[in-house]
Each structure stands twice: as C-alpha cells, then as structure tokens.
Short mmCIF file of C-alpha atoms in Angstrom, two decimals:
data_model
loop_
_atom_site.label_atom_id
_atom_site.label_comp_id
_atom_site.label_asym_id
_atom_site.label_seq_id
_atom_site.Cartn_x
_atom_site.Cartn_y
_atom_site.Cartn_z
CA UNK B 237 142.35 145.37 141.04
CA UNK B 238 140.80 145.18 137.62
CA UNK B 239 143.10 143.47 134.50
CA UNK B 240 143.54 145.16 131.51
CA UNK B 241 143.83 142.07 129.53
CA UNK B 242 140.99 139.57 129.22
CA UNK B 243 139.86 136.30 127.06
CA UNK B 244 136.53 137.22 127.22
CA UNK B 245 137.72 140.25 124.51
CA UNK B 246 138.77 138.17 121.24
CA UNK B 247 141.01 140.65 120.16
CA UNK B 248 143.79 139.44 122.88
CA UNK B 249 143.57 135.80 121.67
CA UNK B 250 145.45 136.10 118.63
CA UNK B 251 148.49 138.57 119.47
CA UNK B 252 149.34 136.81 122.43
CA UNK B 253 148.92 133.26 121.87
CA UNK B 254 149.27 132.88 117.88
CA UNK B 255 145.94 131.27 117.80
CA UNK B 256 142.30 132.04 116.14
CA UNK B 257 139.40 132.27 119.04
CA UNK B 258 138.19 128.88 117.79
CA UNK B 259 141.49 127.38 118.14
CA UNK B 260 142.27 128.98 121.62
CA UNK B 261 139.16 127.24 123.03
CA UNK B 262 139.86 123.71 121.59
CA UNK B 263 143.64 124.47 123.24
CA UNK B 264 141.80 125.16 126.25
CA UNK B 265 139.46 122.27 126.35
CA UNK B 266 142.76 120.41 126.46
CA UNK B 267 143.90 121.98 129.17
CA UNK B 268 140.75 121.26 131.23
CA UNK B 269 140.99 117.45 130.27
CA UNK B 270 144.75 117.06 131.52
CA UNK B 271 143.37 117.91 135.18
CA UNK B 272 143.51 121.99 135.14
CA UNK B 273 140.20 121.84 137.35
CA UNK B 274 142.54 119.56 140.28
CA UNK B 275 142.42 122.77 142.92
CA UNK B 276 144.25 122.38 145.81
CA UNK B 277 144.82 125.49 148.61
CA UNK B 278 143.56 128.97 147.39
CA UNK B 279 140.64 129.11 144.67
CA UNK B 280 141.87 130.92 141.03
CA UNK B 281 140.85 134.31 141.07
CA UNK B 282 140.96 133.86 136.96
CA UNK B 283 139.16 131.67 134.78
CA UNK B 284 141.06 129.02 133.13
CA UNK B 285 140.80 130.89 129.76
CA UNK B 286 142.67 133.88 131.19
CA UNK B 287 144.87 131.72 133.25
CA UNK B 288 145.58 129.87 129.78
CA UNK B 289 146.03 133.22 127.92
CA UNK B 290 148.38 134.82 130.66
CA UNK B 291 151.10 131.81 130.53
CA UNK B 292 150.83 132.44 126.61
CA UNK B 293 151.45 136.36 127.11
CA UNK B 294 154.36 135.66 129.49
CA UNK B 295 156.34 133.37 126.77
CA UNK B 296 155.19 135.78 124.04
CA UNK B 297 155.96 138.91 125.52
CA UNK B 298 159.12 137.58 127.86
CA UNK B 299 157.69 140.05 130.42
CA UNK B 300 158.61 139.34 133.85
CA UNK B 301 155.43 138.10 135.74
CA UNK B 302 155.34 141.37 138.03
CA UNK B 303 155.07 143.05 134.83
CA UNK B 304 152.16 140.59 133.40
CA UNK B 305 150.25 140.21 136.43
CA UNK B 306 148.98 143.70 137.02
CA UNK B 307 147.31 143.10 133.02
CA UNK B 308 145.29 140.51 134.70
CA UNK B 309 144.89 142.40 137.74
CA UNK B 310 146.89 139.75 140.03
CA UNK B 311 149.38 139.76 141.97
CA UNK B 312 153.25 138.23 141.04
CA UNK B 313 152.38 135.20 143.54
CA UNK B 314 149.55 134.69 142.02
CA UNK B 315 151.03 134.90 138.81
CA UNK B 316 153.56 132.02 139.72
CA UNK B 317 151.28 129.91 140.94
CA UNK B 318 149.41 129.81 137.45
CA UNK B 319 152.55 129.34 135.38
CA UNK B 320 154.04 126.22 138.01
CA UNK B 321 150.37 124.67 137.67
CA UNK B 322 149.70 125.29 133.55
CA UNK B 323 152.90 124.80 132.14
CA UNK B 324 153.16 121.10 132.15
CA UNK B 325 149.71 120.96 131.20
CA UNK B 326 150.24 122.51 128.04
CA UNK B 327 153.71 120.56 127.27
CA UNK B 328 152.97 118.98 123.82
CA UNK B 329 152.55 114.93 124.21
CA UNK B 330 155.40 112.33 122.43
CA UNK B 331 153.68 111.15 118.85
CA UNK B 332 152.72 107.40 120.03
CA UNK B 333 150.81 106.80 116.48
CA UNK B 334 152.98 107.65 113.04
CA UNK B 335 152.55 106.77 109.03
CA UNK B 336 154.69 103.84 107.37
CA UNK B 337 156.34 107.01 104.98
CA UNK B 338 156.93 109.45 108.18
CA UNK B 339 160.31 111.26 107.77
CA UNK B 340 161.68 113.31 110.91
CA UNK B 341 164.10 116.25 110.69
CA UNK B 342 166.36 116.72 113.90
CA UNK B 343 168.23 120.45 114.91
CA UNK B 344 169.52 121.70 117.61
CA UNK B 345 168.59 125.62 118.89
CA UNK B 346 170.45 127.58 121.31
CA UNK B 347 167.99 129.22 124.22
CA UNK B 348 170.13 132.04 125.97
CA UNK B 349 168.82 131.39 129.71
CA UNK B 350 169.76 133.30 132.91
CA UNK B 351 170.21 129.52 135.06
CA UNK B 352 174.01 128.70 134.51
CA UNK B 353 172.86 125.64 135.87
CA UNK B 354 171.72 124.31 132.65
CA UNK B 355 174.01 126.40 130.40
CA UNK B 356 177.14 127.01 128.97
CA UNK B 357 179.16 130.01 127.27
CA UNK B 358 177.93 129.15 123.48
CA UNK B 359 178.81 129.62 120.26
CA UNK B 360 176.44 132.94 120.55
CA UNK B 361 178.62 134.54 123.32
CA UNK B 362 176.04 134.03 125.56
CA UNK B 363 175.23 131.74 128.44
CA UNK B 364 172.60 129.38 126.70
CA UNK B 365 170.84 125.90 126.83
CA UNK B 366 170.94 123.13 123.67
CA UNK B 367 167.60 121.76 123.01
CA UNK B 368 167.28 119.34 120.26
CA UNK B 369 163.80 119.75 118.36
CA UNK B 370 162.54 116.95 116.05
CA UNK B 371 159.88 117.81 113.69
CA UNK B 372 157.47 115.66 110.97
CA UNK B 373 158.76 116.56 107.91
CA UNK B 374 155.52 116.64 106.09
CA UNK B 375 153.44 118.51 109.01
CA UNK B 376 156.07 120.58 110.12
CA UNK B 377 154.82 119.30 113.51
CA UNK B 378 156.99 119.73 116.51
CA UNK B 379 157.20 115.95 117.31
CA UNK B 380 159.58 116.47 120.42
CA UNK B 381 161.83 118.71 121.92
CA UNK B 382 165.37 116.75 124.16
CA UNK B 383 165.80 117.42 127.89
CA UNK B 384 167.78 120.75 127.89
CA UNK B 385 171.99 120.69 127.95
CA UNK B 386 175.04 122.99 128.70
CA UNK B 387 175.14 125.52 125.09
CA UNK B 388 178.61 124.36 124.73
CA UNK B 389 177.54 120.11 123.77
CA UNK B 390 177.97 119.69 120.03
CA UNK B 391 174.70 118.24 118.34
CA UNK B 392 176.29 114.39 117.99
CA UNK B 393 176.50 114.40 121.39
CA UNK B 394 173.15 116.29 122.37
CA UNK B 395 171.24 114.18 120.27
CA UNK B 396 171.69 111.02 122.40
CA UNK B 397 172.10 112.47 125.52
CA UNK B 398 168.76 115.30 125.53
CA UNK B 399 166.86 111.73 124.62
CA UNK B 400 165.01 112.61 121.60
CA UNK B 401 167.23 109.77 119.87
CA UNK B 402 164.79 107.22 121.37
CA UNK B 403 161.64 109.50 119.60
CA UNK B 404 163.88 108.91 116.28
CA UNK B 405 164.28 105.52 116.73
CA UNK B 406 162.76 103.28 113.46
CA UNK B 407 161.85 106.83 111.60
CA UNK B 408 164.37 108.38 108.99
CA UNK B 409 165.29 111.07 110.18
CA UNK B 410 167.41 114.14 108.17
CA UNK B 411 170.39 116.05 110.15
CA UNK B 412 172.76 118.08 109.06
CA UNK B 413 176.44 117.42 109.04
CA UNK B 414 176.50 117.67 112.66
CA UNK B 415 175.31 114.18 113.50
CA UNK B 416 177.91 113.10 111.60
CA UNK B 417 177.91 108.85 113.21
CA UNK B 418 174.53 108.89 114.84
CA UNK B 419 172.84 107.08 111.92
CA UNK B 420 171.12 109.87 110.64
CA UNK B 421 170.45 111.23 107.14
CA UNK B 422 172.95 113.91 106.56
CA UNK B 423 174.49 115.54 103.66
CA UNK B 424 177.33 113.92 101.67
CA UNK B 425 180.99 115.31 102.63
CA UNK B 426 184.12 115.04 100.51
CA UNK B 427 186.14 112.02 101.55
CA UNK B 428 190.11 112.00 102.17
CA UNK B 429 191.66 112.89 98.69
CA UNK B 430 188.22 113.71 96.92
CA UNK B 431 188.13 117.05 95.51
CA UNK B 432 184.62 117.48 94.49
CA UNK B 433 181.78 115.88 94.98
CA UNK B 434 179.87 113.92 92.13
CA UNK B 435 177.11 115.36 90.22
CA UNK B 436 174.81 113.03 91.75
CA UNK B 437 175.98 113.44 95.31
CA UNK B 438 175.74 117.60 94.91
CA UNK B 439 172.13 116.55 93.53
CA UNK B 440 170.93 115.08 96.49
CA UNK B 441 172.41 117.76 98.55
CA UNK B 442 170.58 119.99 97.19
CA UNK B 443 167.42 118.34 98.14
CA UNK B 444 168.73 117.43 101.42
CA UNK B 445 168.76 121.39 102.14
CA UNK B 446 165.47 122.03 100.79
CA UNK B 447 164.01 119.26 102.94
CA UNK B 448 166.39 120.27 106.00
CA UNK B 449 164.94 124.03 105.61
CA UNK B 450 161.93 123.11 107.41
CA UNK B 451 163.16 122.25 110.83
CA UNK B 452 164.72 126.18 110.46
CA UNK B 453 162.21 127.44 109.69
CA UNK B 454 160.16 125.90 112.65
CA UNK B 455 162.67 126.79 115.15
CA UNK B 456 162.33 130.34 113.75
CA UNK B 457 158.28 130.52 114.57
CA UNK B 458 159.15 129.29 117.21
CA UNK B 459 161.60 131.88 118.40
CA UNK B 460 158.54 134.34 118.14
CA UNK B 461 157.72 133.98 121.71
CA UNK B 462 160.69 135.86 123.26
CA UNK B 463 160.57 133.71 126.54
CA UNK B 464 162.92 132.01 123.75
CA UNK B 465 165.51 134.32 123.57
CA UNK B 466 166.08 135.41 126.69
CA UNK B 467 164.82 132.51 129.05
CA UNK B 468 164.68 133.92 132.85
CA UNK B 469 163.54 130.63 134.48
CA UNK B 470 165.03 128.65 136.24
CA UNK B 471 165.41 124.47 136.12
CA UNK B 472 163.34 122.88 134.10
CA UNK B 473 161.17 126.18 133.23
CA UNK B 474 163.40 126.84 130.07
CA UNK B 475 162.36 123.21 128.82
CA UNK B 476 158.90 123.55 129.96
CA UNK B 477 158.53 126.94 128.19
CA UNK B 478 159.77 125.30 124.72
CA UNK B 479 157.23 122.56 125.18
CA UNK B 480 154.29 124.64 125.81
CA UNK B 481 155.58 126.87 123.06
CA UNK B 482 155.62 124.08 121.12
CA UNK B 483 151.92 122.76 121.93
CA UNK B 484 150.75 126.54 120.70
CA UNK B 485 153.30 126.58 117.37
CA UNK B 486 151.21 122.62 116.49
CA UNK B 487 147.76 124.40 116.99
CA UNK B 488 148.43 127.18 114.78
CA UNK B 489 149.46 124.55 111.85
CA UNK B 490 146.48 122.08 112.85
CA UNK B 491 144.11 124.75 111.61
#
C-alpha cells in the first residue's frame, strides 16, 4: 500500500505540523537524540520523518488513526504503535535554566476527552479534563502543562494538585482571580464594604489583563490541533497529546 502523505514532499510539513521544513528537521533531530532509533520487535515500515509527521497529522487533524494510516499507507496497528513510541518523545522538557526577571502566567483549559476516567461534566456541558498550562511571559513559551484532572476541579485547587505549582515555585507568576490564596499575582477585588476600586488599583488591573492575555492567547494556538477539542485517548494520551502539542506550538515561536 502506497501513502498519500509523505515528508519527503515539503508541502505537508507546514499544514500538518505548524512548522517551516527547516524547523521540522531540527524537531526531528530531537526526536532521534531522545532514543527514537531504540527498535525493539517489528522494524518501522516509515522513516522517522514520516513517523514524526503522522503523530503531528493525528493531533492536527483529530482523525482517528484508521483514518490517518491509510495516508501513510499503514495499517491502524501500525499506526498505534508509532503514536505509543513518539509521543513521549516529543513531550516538551520542564525549563531547568530561567532569567533573574522571568515572569510566568498560569491558566487552566478545559480538553473535552472521551475517558470519563480523567473527566468530569464541566462548565462546557461536556465531559472534559483540567490541564493547567504555565507559560514565560516574555517568550510566550509553554513552560509546563499539570498532570490532567476531573473538568469539574476549580483552578485553586488544580493548580496544586496537576503539580505545575512546584514549576512556579520562586518565579512570579500572574493568575487570574481564580487562584485567589495560592500566592499568585492576581487582579485586585473589591473588599467587604468597598464600592469601587481606587484609581490606582483599576490601573494595575488593567495591565494585569494585558499581561494575562498572553497565556489566552497561547492556549488558543494551541487549540489549533483538534486532538484538543475532542480528545479520543485514553489515560494519559490526553496529557501526552497537550505536551507534544506543546513541544510543536515552542518550535513555531523559536523561529
């Protein structure tokens, strides 16, 4: 069976993984370093730069994998076997090196996912995961994303319990009014008896939303792979996905 869809033809590269030709092979050189040559049991029919650009067309597409496979000219097992083996290898790593004047900015998305086992009846009306996403405010850099929880756990208490708290640990870091007691930079609110706000305190609202509009606007890029809004994995492949997704949304910025 012969695939429709190839790396070897440039013009795939950049509708299906978000990334210039030049940046899909540096991505790929990555992959190759974390271990993608360890081969154990059957041989890849692929090359690693297809098997790198057909994980990429599942999350952007949200195709099921007996849909994607036959573009490759694979089979579905075959298929599954790629995604298990390159999805952790394209997980974006925890920042272990940051600037004195770093600044992080915390939010919470909701990933509708088909697993009840991770998910909850949401605020959306639909079954979906919380995953907390921290981003450098002045890269726009996905920095890390929290293990994923039930749809219905309010931010305060995601924030601690995904584990991205410990990433945010030392850093300020800018919330909304959400994580109201975790410590973190969010907005003034009116206190008991206070009517309005003071000039000052609307002031630096107003630049708390500007700044905060970054992390939205990251979660909305990132929302352009569709595995994202309608997550059919199962376990950890929801978290997984948003990782990887993640990895690819960094290389696009890092041009």
């Amino acid at each position: 069976m012969v695939g429709v869809i190839s790396a070897d033809d440039p013009k795939w590269i950049e509708p299906f993984v978000g990334l210039s030709p030049a940046q899909f092979n540096r991505l790929v050189a990555l992959v190759r370093r974390r271990g993608s040559d360890v081969q154990r049991g059957r041989p890849w029919r692929l090359s690693l730069e297809d098997r790198v650009l057909l994980v990429a067309t599942y999350w952007r597409t949200n195709l099921t994998l007996r849909q994607v496979a036959p573009l490759f000219g694979i089979s579905k097992s075959a298929a599954d076997r790629i995604l298990d083996h390159l999805a952790p290898l394209l997980a974006i790593s925890s920042a272990r090196r940051r600037r004195e004047d770093t600044v992080y900015i915390v939010d919470g998305t909701l990933v509708p996912t088909r697993d009840h086992s991770v998910a909850a009846s949401s605020k959306n009306y639909r079954y979906s995961t919380n995953l907390q996403v921290v981003i450098d405010a002045n890269s726009r850099l996905v920095v890390a994303v929290g293990d994923p929880l039930p749809g219905s756990r309010n931010d305060c208490r995601a924030f601690t319990e995904s584990g991205v708290d410990r990433v945010c640990r030392g850093v300020p870091t800018i919330a909304d009014g959400g994580y109201q007691g975790t410590g973190l930079l969010i907005p003034h609110r009116r206190q008991r008896g206070q009517d309005h706000l003071s000039p000052q305190q609307e002031a630096e609202n107003a630049v708390h939303r500007r700044a905060r509009a970054r992390v939205e606007h990251a979660l909305s890029r990132l929302k352009n792979w569709k595995v994202l809004r309608d997550c059919r994995l199962k376990g950890n492949g929801v978290h997984q996905a948003m990782l990887g997704v993640a990895r690819l949304h960094n290389m696009a910025l890092s041009a």
